Short mmCIF file of C-alpha atoms and ligand atoms in Angstrom, two decimals:
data_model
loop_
_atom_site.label_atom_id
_atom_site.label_comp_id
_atom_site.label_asym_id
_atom_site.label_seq_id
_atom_site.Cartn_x
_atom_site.Cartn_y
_atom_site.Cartn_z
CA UNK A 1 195.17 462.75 96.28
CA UNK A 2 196.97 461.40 98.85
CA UNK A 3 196.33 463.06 102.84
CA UNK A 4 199.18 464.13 104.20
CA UNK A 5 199.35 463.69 107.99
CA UNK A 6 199.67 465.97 110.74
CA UNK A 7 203.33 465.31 111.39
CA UNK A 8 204.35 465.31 108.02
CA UNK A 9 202.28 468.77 107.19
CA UNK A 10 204.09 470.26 110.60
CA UNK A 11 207.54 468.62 109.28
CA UNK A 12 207.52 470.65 105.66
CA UNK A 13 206.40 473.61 108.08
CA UNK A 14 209.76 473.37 110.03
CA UNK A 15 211.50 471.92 107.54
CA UNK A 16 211.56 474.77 104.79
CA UNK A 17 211.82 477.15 107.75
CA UNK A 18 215.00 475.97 108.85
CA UNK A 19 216.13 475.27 105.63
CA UNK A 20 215.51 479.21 104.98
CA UNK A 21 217.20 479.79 107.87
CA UNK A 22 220.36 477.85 107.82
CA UNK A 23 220.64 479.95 104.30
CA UNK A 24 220.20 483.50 105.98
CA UNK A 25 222.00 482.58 108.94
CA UNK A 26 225.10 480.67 107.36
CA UNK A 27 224.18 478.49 110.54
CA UNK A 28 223.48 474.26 110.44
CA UNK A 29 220.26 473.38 109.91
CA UNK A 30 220.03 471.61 112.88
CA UNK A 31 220.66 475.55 114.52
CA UNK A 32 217.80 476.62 112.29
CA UNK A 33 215.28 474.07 113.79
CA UNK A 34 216.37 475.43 117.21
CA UNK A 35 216.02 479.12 115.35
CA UNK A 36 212.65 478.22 113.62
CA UNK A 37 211.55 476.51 117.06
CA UNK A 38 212.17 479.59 118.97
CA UNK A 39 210.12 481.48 116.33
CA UNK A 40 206.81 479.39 116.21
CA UNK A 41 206.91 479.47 120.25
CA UNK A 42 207.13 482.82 120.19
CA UNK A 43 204.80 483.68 117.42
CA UNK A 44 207.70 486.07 116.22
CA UNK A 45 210.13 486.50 113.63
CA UNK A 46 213.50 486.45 116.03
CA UNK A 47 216.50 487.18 113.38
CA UNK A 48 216.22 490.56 112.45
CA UNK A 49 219.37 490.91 110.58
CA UNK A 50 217.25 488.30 107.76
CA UNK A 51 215.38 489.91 104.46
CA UNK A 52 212.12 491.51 104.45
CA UNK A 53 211.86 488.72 101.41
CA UNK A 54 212.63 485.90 103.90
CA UNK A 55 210.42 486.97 106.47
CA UNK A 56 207.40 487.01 104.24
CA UNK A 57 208.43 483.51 103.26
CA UNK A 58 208.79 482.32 107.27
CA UNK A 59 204.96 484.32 108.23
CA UNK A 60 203.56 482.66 105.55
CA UNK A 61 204.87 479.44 106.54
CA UNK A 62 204.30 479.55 110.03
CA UNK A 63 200.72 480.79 109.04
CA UNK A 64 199.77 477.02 108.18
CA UNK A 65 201.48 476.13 112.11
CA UNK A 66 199.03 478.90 113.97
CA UNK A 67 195.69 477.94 112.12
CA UNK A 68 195.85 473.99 112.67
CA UNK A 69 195.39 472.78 115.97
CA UNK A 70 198.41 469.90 116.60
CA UNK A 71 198.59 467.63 119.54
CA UNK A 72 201.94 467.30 122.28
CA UNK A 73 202.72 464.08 120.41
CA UNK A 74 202.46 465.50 116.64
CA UNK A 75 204.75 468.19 117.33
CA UNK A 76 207.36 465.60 118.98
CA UNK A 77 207.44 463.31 116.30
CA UNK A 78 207.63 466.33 113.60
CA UNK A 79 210.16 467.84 115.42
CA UNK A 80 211.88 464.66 115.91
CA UNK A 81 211.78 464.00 112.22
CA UNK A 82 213.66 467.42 112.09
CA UNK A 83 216.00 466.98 114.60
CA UNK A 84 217.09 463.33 112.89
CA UNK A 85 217.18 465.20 109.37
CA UNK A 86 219.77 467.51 111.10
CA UNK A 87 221.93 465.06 112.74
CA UNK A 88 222.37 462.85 109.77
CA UNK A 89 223.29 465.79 107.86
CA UNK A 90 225.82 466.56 110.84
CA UNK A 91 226.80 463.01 111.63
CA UNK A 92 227.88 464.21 115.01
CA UNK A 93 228.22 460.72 117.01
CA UNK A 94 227.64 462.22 120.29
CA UNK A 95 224.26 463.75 119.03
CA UNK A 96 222.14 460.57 119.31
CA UNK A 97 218.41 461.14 119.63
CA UNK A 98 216.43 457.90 121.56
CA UNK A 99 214.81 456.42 118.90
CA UNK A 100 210.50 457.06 118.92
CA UNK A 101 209.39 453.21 119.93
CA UNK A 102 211.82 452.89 122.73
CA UNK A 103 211.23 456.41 124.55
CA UNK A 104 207.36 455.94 124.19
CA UNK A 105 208.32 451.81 125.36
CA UNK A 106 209.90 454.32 128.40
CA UNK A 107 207.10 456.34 128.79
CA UNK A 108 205.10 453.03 129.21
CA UNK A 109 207.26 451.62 131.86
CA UNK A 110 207.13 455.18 133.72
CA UNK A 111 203.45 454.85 133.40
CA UNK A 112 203.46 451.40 135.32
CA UNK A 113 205.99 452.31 138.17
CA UNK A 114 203.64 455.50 138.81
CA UNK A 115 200.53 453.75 138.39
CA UNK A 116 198.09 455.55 141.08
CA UNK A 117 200.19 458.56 142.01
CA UNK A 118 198.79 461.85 141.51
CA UNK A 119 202.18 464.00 141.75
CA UNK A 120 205.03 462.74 139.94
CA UNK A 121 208.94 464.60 139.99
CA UNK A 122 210.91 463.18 136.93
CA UNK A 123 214.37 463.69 135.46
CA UNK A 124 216.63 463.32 132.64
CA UNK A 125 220.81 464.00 133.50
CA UNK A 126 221.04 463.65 129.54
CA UNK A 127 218.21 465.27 128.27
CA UNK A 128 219.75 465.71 124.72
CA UNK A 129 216.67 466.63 122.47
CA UNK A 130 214.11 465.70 124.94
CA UNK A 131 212.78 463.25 123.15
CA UNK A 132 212.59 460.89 125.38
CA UNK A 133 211.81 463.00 128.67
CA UNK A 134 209.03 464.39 126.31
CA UNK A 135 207.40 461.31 125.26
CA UNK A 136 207.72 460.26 128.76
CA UNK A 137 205.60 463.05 129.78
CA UNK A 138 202.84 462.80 127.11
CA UNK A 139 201.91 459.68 128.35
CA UNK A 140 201.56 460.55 131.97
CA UNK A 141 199.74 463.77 131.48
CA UNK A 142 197.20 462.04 134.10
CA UNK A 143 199.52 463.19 136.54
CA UNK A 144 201.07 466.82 137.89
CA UNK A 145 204.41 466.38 136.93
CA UNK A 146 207.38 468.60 137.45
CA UNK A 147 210.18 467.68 135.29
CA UNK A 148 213.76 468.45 135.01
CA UNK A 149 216.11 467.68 132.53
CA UNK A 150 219.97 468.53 131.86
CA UNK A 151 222.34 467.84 129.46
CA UNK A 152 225.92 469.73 129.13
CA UNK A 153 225.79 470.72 125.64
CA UNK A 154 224.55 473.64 124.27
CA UNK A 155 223.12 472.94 121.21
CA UNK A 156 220.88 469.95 122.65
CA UNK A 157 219.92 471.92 125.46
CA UNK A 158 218.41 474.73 123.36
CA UNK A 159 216.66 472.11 121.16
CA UNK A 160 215.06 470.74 124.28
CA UNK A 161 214.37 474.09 125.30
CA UNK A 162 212.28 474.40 122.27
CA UNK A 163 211.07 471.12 121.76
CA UNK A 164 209.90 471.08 125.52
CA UNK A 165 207.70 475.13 124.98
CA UNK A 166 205.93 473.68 121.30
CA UNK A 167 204.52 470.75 123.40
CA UNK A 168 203.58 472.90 126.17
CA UNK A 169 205.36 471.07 128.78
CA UNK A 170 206.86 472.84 131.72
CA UNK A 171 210.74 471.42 131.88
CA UNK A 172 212.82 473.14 134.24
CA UNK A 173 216.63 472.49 132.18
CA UNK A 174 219.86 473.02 133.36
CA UNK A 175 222.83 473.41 130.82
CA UNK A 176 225.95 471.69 132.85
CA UNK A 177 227.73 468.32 133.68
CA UNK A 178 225.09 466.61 135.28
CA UNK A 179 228.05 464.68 137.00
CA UNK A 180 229.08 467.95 138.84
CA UNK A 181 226.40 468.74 141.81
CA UNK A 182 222.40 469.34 140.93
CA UNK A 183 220.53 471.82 141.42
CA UNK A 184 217.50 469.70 141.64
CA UNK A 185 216.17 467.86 144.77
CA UNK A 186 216.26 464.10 144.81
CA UNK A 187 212.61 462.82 142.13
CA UNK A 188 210.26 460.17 141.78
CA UNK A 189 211.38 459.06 138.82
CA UNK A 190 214.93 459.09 136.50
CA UNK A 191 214.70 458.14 133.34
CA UNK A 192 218.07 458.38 130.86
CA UNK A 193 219.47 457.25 127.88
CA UNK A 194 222.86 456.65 129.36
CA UNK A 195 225.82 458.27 127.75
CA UNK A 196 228.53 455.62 127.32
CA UNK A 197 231.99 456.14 127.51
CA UNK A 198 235.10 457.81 129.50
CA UNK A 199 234.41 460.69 131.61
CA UNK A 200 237.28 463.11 131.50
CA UNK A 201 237.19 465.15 134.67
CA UNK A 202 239.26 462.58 136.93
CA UNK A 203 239.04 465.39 139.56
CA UNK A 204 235.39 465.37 140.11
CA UNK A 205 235.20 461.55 138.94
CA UNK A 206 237.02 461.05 142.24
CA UNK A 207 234.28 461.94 144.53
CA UNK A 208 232.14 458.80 143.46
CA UNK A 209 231.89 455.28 144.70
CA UNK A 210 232.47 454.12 141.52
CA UNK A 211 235.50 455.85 140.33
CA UNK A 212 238.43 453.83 138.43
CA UNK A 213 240.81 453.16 140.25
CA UNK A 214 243.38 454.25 137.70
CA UNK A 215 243.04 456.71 134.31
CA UNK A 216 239.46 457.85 133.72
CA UNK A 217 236.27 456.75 135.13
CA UNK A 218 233.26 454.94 132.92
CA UNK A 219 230.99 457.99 132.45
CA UNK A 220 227.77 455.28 132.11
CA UNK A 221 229.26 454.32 135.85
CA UNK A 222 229.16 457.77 137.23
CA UNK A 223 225.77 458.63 135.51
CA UNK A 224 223.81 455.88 137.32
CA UNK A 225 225.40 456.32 140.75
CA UNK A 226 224.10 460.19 140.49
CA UNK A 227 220.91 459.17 139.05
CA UNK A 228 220.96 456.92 142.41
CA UNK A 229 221.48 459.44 144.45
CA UNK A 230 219.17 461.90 142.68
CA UNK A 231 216.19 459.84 143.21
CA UNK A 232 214.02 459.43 146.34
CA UNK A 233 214.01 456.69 148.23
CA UNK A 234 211.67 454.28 146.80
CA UNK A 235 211.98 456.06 143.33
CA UNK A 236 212.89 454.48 140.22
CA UNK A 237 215.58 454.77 137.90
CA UNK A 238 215.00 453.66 134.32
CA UNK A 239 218.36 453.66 132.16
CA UNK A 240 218.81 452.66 128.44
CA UNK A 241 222.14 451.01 128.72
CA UNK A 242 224.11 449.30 125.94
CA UNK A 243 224.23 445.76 126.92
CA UNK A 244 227.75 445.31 127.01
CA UNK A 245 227.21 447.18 130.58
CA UNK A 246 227.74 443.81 132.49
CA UNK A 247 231.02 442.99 130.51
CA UNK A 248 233.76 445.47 131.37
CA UNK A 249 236.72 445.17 134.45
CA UNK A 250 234.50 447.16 136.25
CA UNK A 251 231.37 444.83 136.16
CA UNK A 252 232.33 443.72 140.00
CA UNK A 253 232.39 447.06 142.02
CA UNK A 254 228.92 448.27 139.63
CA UNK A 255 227.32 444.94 141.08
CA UNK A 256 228.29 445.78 144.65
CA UNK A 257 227.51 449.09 144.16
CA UNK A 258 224.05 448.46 142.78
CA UNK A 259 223.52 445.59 145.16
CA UNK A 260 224.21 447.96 148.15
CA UNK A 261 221.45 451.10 146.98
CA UNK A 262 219.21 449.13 144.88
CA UNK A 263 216.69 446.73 143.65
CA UNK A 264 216.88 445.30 140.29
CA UNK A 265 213.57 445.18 138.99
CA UNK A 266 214.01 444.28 135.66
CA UNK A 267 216.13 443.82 132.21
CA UNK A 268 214.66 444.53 129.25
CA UNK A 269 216.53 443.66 125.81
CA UNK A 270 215.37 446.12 123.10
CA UNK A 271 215.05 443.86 119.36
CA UNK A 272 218.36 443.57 118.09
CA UNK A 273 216.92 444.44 114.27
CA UNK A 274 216.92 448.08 116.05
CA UNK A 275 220.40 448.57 115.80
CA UNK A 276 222.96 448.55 112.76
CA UNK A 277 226.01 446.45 115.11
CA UNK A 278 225.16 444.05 117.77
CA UNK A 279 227.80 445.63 120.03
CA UNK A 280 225.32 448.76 119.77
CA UNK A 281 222.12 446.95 121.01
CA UNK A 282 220.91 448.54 124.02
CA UNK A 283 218.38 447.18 127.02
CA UNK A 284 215.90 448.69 129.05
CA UNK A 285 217.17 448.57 133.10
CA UNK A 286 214.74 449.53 135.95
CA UNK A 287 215.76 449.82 139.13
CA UNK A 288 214.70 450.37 142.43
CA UNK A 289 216.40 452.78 145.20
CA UNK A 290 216.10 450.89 148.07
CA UNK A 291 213.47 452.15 151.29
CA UNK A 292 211.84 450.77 154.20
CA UNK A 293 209.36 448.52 152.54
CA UNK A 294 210.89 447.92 149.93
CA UNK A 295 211.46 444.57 148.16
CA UNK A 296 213.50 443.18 146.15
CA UNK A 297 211.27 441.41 143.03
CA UNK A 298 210.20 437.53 143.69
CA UNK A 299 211.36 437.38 140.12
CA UNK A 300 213.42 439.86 138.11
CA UNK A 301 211.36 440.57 135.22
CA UNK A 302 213.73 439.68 132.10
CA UNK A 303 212.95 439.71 129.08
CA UNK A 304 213.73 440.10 125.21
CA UNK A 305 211.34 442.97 123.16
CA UNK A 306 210.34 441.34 119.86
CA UNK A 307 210.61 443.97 116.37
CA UNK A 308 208.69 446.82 117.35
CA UNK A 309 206.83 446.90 114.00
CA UNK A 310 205.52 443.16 115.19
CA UNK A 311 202.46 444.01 116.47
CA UNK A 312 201.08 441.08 117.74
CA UNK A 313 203.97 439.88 119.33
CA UNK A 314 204.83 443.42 121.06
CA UNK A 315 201.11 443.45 122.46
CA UNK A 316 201.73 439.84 124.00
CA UNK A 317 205.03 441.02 125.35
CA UNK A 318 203.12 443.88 127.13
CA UNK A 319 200.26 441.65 128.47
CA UNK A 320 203.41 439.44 129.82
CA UNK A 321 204.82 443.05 131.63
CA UNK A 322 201.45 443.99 132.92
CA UNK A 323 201.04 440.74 134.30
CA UNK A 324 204.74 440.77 136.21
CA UNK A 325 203.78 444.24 137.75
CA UNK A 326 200.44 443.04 138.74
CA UNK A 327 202.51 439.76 140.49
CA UNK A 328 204.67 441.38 141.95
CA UNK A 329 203.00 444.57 142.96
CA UNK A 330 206.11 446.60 141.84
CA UNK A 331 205.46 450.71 142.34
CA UNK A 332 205.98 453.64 144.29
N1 SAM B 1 217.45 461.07 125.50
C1 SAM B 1 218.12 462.02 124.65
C2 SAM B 1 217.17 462.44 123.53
O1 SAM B 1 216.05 461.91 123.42
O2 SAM B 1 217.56 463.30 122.72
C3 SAM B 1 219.40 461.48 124.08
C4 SAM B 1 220.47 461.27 125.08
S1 SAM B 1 222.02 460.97 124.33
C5 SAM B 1 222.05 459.26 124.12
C6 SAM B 1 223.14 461.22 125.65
C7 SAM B 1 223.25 462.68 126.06
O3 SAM B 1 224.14 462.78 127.17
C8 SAM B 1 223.80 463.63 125.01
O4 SAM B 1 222.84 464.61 124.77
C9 SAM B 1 225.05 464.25 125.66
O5 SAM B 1 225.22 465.63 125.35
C10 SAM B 1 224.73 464.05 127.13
N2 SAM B 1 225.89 464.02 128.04
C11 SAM B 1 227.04 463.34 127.92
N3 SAM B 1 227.83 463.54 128.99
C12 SAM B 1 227.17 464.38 129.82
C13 SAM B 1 227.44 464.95 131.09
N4 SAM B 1 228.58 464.68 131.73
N5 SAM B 1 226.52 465.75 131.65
C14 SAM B 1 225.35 466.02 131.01
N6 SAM B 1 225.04 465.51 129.81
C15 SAM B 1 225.93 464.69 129.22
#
């Protein structure tokens, strides 16, 4: 018979328990992953208003979770698998997770600009799911990190909450606009899968540089003008942006802007087999806050990320990276 993995053993695990859930709770099941979540980190049955019938069903369930021992990344990519199963059932366009390959393609880059630091601050202004922030943080666990992450809506917050306690990672979150003021002093290292679109609060849109100069402001404008500003100087800022960034009748004041606090160290195109239109496709940008000392790269590193599933062609791509960073000496 066929093993079943880790992640797909820890999957059924949440899986049925959320399903069970979402039936006792007349909830989504994407609120009983957050429910089932909050259960298994707390080694306790939370809803007491379910049946004594159910709550044999979720013990014995969440039996199989206490006696196996399951790494930070297994219980990311289970719960991921959960979270996805959720949203498609949802189909809530403002829910979008950052896919596995490109967070942990993140987590690399974070690993590079960091290379030799012992403390490291991190955040995420759109921590959605934590995905990302948490994939970013299981590969730099040689490191004492404090991480913060913040995301205005509910839901997403409370699955980071949970995602962030199964993994054992400390994440300080913050449930607001992360366009409004922070309550988190300027870190090391942003990293953010931009949210993309209008920002509706022309009030508080008005106190940025990059404002529009009529109707609403480009949220994706504001968000990496606070990320600036958020970040040390020195720090890094690494943003998955959609690539139309560039093309809009803003493009001019984001260039000055950019030019004016920044470095850009590089522009990474993610494979465009990732994503279902090519107006979608998205690209890895890393910049630099400029410092005293700072430089702006000999050469920008550009590039264009072959099919993730290409193996040989993604581990030539990498030796290519390593060997820009090692040229041009790029970290904190
Ligand atoms: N990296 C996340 C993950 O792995 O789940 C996904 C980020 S998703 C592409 C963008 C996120 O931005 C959404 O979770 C959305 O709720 C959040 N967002 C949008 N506008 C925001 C705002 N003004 N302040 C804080 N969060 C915001």
């Amino acid at each position: 018979m066929e093993q079943r993995s880790q992640v797909e053993i820890l999957f059924k695990v949440i899986d049925e328990t959320a399903s069970l859930l979402r039936e006792e709770l007349a909830c989504t099941y994407i609120e009983g992953v957050a429910e089932t979540g909050e259960n298994l980190f707390q080694q306790a049955i939370l809803q007491e208003e379910i049946s004594e019938l159910s709550k044999k069903r979720l013990e014995k369930e969440y039996s199989l979770f206490y006696k196996q021992r399951f790494t930070k990344e297994e219980i990311r990519k289970a719960y991921q698998l959960s979270i996805l199963k959720g949203m498609h059932e949802a189909s809530q366009a403002n829910h979008q997770m950052t896919p596995d390959a490109v967070a942990l393609f993140i987590g690399y880059l974070v690993k590079k600009v960091t290379e030799g630091k012992e403390q490291l601050s991190i955040f995420d202004p759109a921590i959605g799911t934590g995905n990302l922030l948490t994939a970013v943080l299981n590969q730099n666990t040689d490191k004492t990190v404090k991480a913060y992450g913040c995301d205005v809506d509910d839901l997403l917050i409370r699955l980071a909450f949970v995602n962030a306690n199964l993994q054992e990672q400390n994440v300080e979150l913050f449930n607001q606009d992360s366009l409004e003021a922070l309550y988190v002093d300027p870190v090391d290292v942003i990293v953010c899968d931009l949210p993309y679109g209008y920002y509706p609060n022309d009030v508080n849109a008005s106190n940025y540089q990059l404002k529009a100069e009529t109707g609403h402001s480009y949220a994706h404008h504001l968000f990496i003008e606070q990320s600036l500003k958020y970040t040390q100087e020195g720090g890094f800022v690494l943003l998955l942006i959609p690539n139309a960034l560039f093309e809009s009748d803003q493009t001019k004041q984001l260039n000055s802007f950019l030019h004016e606090h920044a470095y850009i160290q590089g522009l990474i195109q993610l494979p465009s087999t990732m994503f279902k239109q090519k107006e979608a496709a998205k690209s890895v940008f890393i910049l630099q806050k400029k410092a005293e000392g700072v430089q702006a790269p000999k050469q920008t590193l550009l590039a264009n990320l072959p099919s993730f599933s290409n193996k040989e062609a993604m581990s030539n791509m990498v030796q290519k990276i390593d060997q820009w960073f090692k040229d041009e000496k790029v970290k904190m």
